[in-house]
């Protein structure tokens, strides 16, 4: 299993709208991709706005490529989302999930 980590910094006045975008557009798209497992959105206020860390989990890097393309480390940030962000990672980080702990 692969965990894909991406960070974006939203303008404070656009933070809720950005979260809505993730829910209505990005995650809807991800649910249709074979090999997508789930996603978590972490949020925190910082001096320059609202920072989001989006962690998605995938069955494999091949599944990630079905979303991101041949270069799996390229961030997928559509133009409407870019307009709400002050800064964002252009490249993502991938981690092998070596263990999970049930609740």
Coordinates of N, CA and C in Angstrom, one line a residue:
X1 N 0.9 -1.2 0.0 CA 0.0 0.0 0.0 C 0.9 1.2 0.0
X2 N 0.5 2.3 -0.7 CA 1.2 3.5 -0.8 C 0.4 4.7 -0.2
X3 N 1.1 5.5 0.6 CA 0.5 6.7 1.1 C 1.1 7.9 0.3
X4 N 0.2 8.7 -0.2 CA 0.6 9.9 -1.0 C 0.3 11.2 -0.2
X5 N 1.4 12.0 0.0 CA 1.2 13.2 0.9 C 1.4 14.4 0.0
X6 N 0.5 15.4 0.2 CA 0.6 16.6 -0.5 C 0.1 17.7 0.4
X7 N 0.8 18.9 0.4 CA 0.5 20.0 1.2 C 0.2 21.2 0.4
X8 N -0.9 21.9 0.8 CA -1.3 23.2 0.2 C -1.6 24.2 1.2
X9 N -1.4 25.5 0.9 CA -1.7 26.6 1.8 C -2.7 27.4 1.2
X10 N -3.9 27.5 1.8 CA -5.0 28.2 1.2 C -5.1 29.6 1.8
X11 N -5.6 30.5 1.1 CA -5.9 31.8 1.6 C -7.0 31.6 2.7
X12 N -6.9 32.3 3.8 CA -7.8 32.1 4.9 C -9.2 32.2 4.5
X13 N -9.5 33.2 3.6 CA -10.9 33.4 3.2 C -11.4 32.4 2.2
X14 N -10.5 31.5 1.7 CA -10.9 30.5 0.7 C -10.8 29.1 1.3
X15 N -10.4 29.0 2.6 CA -10.1 27.6 3.2 C -11.4 26.7 3.1
X16 N -12.5 27.2 3.5 CA -13.7 26.4 3.5 C -14.1 26.0 2.1
X17 N -14.0 26.9 1.2 CA -14.3 26.7 -0.2 C -13.3 25.6 -0.8
X18 N -12.1 25.7 -0.4 CA -11.1 24.7 -0.9 C -11.5 23.3 -0.4
X19 N -11.8 23.2 0.9 CA -12.2 21.9 1.4 C -13.5 21.4 0.7
X20 N -14.4 22.3 0.4 CA -15.6 21.9 -0.4 C -15.1 21.4 -1.8
X21 N -14.1 22.0 -2.4 CA -13.6 21.6 -3.7 C -13.0 20.1 -3.6
X22 N -12.3 19.9 -2.5 CA -11.7 18.6 -2.3 C -12.8 17.5 -2.2
X23 N -13.8 17.8 -1.5 CA -14.9 16.9 -1.2 C -15.8 16.7 -2.5
X24 N -16.1 17.7 -3.2 CA -17.0 17.6 -4.3 C -16.4 17.3 -5.7
X25 N -15.1 17.6 -5.8 CA -14.4 17.4 -7.1 C -13.3 16.3 -7.0
X26 N -12.3 16.6 -6.2 CA -11.1 15.7 -6.1 C -11.5 14.3 -5.6
X27 N -12.2 14.3 -4.5 CA -12.4 12.9 -3.9 C -13.5 12.2 -4.7
X28 N -14.4 12.9 -5.4 CA -15.3 12.2 -6.3 C -14.6 11.5 -7.4
X29 N -13.6 12.3 -8.0 CA -12.7 11.7 -9.0 C -11.9 10.5 -8.5
X30 N -11.3 10.6 -7.3 CA -10.5 9.6 -6.8 C -11.3 8.3 -6.6
X31 N -12.6 8.4 -6.2 CA -13.4 7.2 -5.9 C -13.6 6.4 -7.2
X32 N -13.5 7.0 -8.4 CA -13.6 6.3 -9.6 C -12.4 5.6 -10.1
X33 N -11.3 5.8 -9.4 CA -10.0 5.2 -9.9 C -9.7 3.9 -9.2
X34 N -9.5 2.9 -10.1 CA -9.2 1.5 -9.6 C -7.9 1.6 -8.8
X35 N -7.9 1.1 -7.5 CA -6.7 1.1 -6.7 C -6.7 2.2 -5.7
X36 N -7.6 3.1 -5.7 CA -7.7 4.2 -4.7 C -8.4 3.5 -3.5
X37 N -7.8 3.8 -2.3 CA -8.3 3.2 -1.0 C -9.1 4.2 -0.2
X38 N -8.4 5.3 0.2 CA -9.1 6.3 1.0 C -8.3 7.6 1.1
X39 N -8.8 8.6 1.7 CA -8.1 9.9 1.9 C -8.4 10.5 3.2
X40 N -7.4 11.2 3.7 CA -7.6 12.0 4.9 C -7.1 13.4 4.7
X41 N -7.9 14.4 5.2 CA -7.5 15.8 5.1 C -7.2 16.3 6.5
X42 N -6.0 16.9 6.6 CA -5.6 17.5 7.9 C -5.5 19.0 7.7
X43 N -5.9 19.7 8.6 CA -6.1 21.2 8.5 C -5.5 21.9 9.7
X44 N -4.8 23.0 9.5 CA -4.3 23.8 10.6 C -4.1 25.2 10.2
X45 N -4.4 26.1 11.1 CA -4.2 27.5 10.9 C -2.7 27.9 11.1
X46 N -2.2 28.6 10.2 CA -0.8 29.1 10.2 C -0.8 30.6 9.9
X47 N 0.2 31.3 10.2 CA 0.2 32.8 10.0 C -0.2 33.2 8.6
X48 N 0.2 32.5 7.6 CA -0.1 32.9 6.2 C -1.4 32.4 5.6
X49 N -2.2 31.7 6.4 CA -3.4 31.1 5.9 C -3.8 29.9 6.6
X50 N -4.4 28.9 5.8 CA -4.8 27.6 6.4 C -4.1 26.6 5.6
X51 N -3.3 25.7 6.3 CA -2.5 24.7 5.7 C -3.3 23.4 5.7
X52 N -3.3 22.7 4.5 CA -3.9 21.4 4.4 C -2.9 20.4 4.0
X53 N -3.0 19.2 4.7 CA -2.1 18.1 4.3 C -3.1 17.0 3.9
X54 N -3.0 16.6 2.6 CA -3.9 15.6 2.1 C -3.1 14.3 1.9
X55 N -3.6 13.3 2.6 CA -3.0 12.0 2.5 C -3.9 11.0 1.9
X56 N -3.6 10.5 0.7 CA -4.4 9.5 0.1 C -3.6 8.1 0.1
X57 N -4.4 7.1 0.2 CA -3.8 5.7 0.2 C -4.3 5.0 -1.1
X58 N -3.3 4.2 -1.6 CA -3.5 3.5 -2.9 C -2.9 2.1 -2.8
X59 N -3.5 1.2 -3.6 CA -3.0 -0.1 -3.6 C -1.6 -0.3 -4.1
X60 N -1.2 0.6 -5.0 CA 0.2 0.5 -5.6 C 0.5 1.8 -6.3
X61 N 1.8 1.9 -6.7 CA 2.2 3.1 -7.5 C 1.5 3.1 -8.9
X62 N 1.2 1.9 -9.4 CA 0.5 1.9 -10.7 C -0.9 2.5 -10.5
X63 N -1.5 2.3 -9.4 CA -2.8 3.0 -9.1 C -2.7 4.5 -9.0
X64 N -1.6 4.9 -8.4 CA -1.3 6.4 -8.3 C -1.2 6.9 -9.7
X65 N -0.5 6.2 -10.5 CA -0.2 6.7 -11.9 C -1.5 6.8 -12.7
X66 N -2.5 6.0 -12.4 CA -3.8 6.2 -13.0 C -4.5 7.5 -12.7
X67 N -4.1 8.1 -11.6 CA -4.5 9.5 -11.2 C -3.6 10.5 -11.6
X68 N -2.3 10.4 -11.4 CA -1.3 11.4 -11.6 C -0.6 11.4 -12.9
X69 N -0.6 10.3 -13.6 CA 0.1 10.2 -14.9 C 1.4 9.4 -14.7
X70 N 2.2 9.4 -15.7 CA 3.4 8.6 -15.7 C 4.4 9.0 -14.6
X71 N 4.5 10.3 -14.4 CA 5.4 10.8 -13.3 C 4.5 10.9 -12.0
X72 N 4.5 9.9 -11.2 CA 3.6 9.8 -10.1 C 3.8 10.8 -9.0
X73 N 5.0 11.5 -9.1 CA 5.3 12.5 -8.0 C 4.8 13.9 -8.4
X74 N 4.2 14.1 -9.6 CA 3.7 15.3 -9.9 C 2.4 15.6 -9.2
X75 N 2.2 16.8 -8.6 CA 1.0 17.1 -7.9 C -0.1 17.4 -8.9
X76 N -1.3 17.0 -8.6 CA -2.4 17.2 -9.5 C -3.3 18.3 -8.8
X77 N -3.1 19.5 -9.3 CA -3.8 20.7 -8.7 C -4.5 21.5 -9.9
X78 N -5.8 21.3 -10.0 CA -6.5 21.9 -11.1 C -6.6 23.4 -10.9
X79 N -6.7 24.2 -12.0 CA -6.7 25.6 -11.9 C -7.7 26.2 -10.9
X80 N -8.9 25.7 -10.8 CA -9.8 26.3 -9.8 C -9.2 26.2 -8.4
X81 N -8.5 25.1 -8.1 CA -7.9 25.0 -6.7 C -6.7 25.9 -6.6
X82 N -6.0 26.1 -7.7 CA -4.8 27.0 -7.6 C -5.2 28.4 -7.2
X83 N -6.4 28.8 -7.7 CA -6.8 30.2 -7.4 C -7.1 30.4 -5.9
X84 N -7.3 29.3 -5.2 CA -7.6 29.4 -3.7 C -6.4 29.3 -2.9
X85 N -5.3 28.9 -3.5 CA -4.1 28.6 -2.7 C -3.0 29.7 -2.8
X86 N -2.3 29.9 -1.7 CA -1.2 30.8 -1.7 C 0.1 30.1 -2.2
X87 N 0.2 28.8 -1.8 CA 1.4 28.0 -2.1 C 0.9 26.5 -2.0
X88 N 1.6 25.7 -2.7 CA 1.4 24.3 -2.7 C 2.6 23.5 -3.2
X89 N 2.6 22.2 -2.8 CA 3.7 21.3 -3.2 C 3.5 21.0 -4.7
X90 N 4.5 21.2 -5.5 CA 4.4 20.8 -6.9 C 4.7 19.4 -7.1
X91 N 5.5 18.8 -6.1 CA 5.8 17.4 -6.1 C 5.2 16.8 -4.8
X92 N 4.8 15.6 -4.9 CA 4.3 14.9 -3.7 C 5.3 13.9 -3.2
X93 N 5.0 13.4 -2.0 CA 5.8 12.4 -1.4 C 5.0 11.1 -1.3
X94 N 5.7 10.0 -1.6 CA 5.0 8.7 -1.5 C 5.8 7.9 -0.4
X95 N 5.0 7.2 0.4 CA 5.5 6.3 1.4 C 4.9 4.9 1.3
X96 N 5.7 3.9 1.5 CA 5.2 2.5 1.6 C 4.5 2.4 3.0
X97 N 3.3 2.0 3.0 CA 2.6 1.8 4.3 C 3.1 0.4 4.8
X98 N 3.8 0.4 5.9 CA 4.3 -0.9 6.4 C 3.5 -1.5 7.5
X99 N 2.6 -0.7 8.1 CA 1.7 -1.2 9.1 C 0.5 -0.2 9.3
X100 N -0.6 -0.7 9.7 CA -1.7 0.1 10.1 C -2.2 -0.5 11.4
X101 N -2.9 0.4 12.2 CA -3.4 0.0 13.5 C -4.9 0.2 13.6
X102 N -5.7 -0.8 13.7 CA -7.1 -0.6 13.8 C -7.5 0.1 15.1
X103 N -8.7 0.8 15.0 CA -9.2 1.5 16.2 C -9.9 0.6 17.1

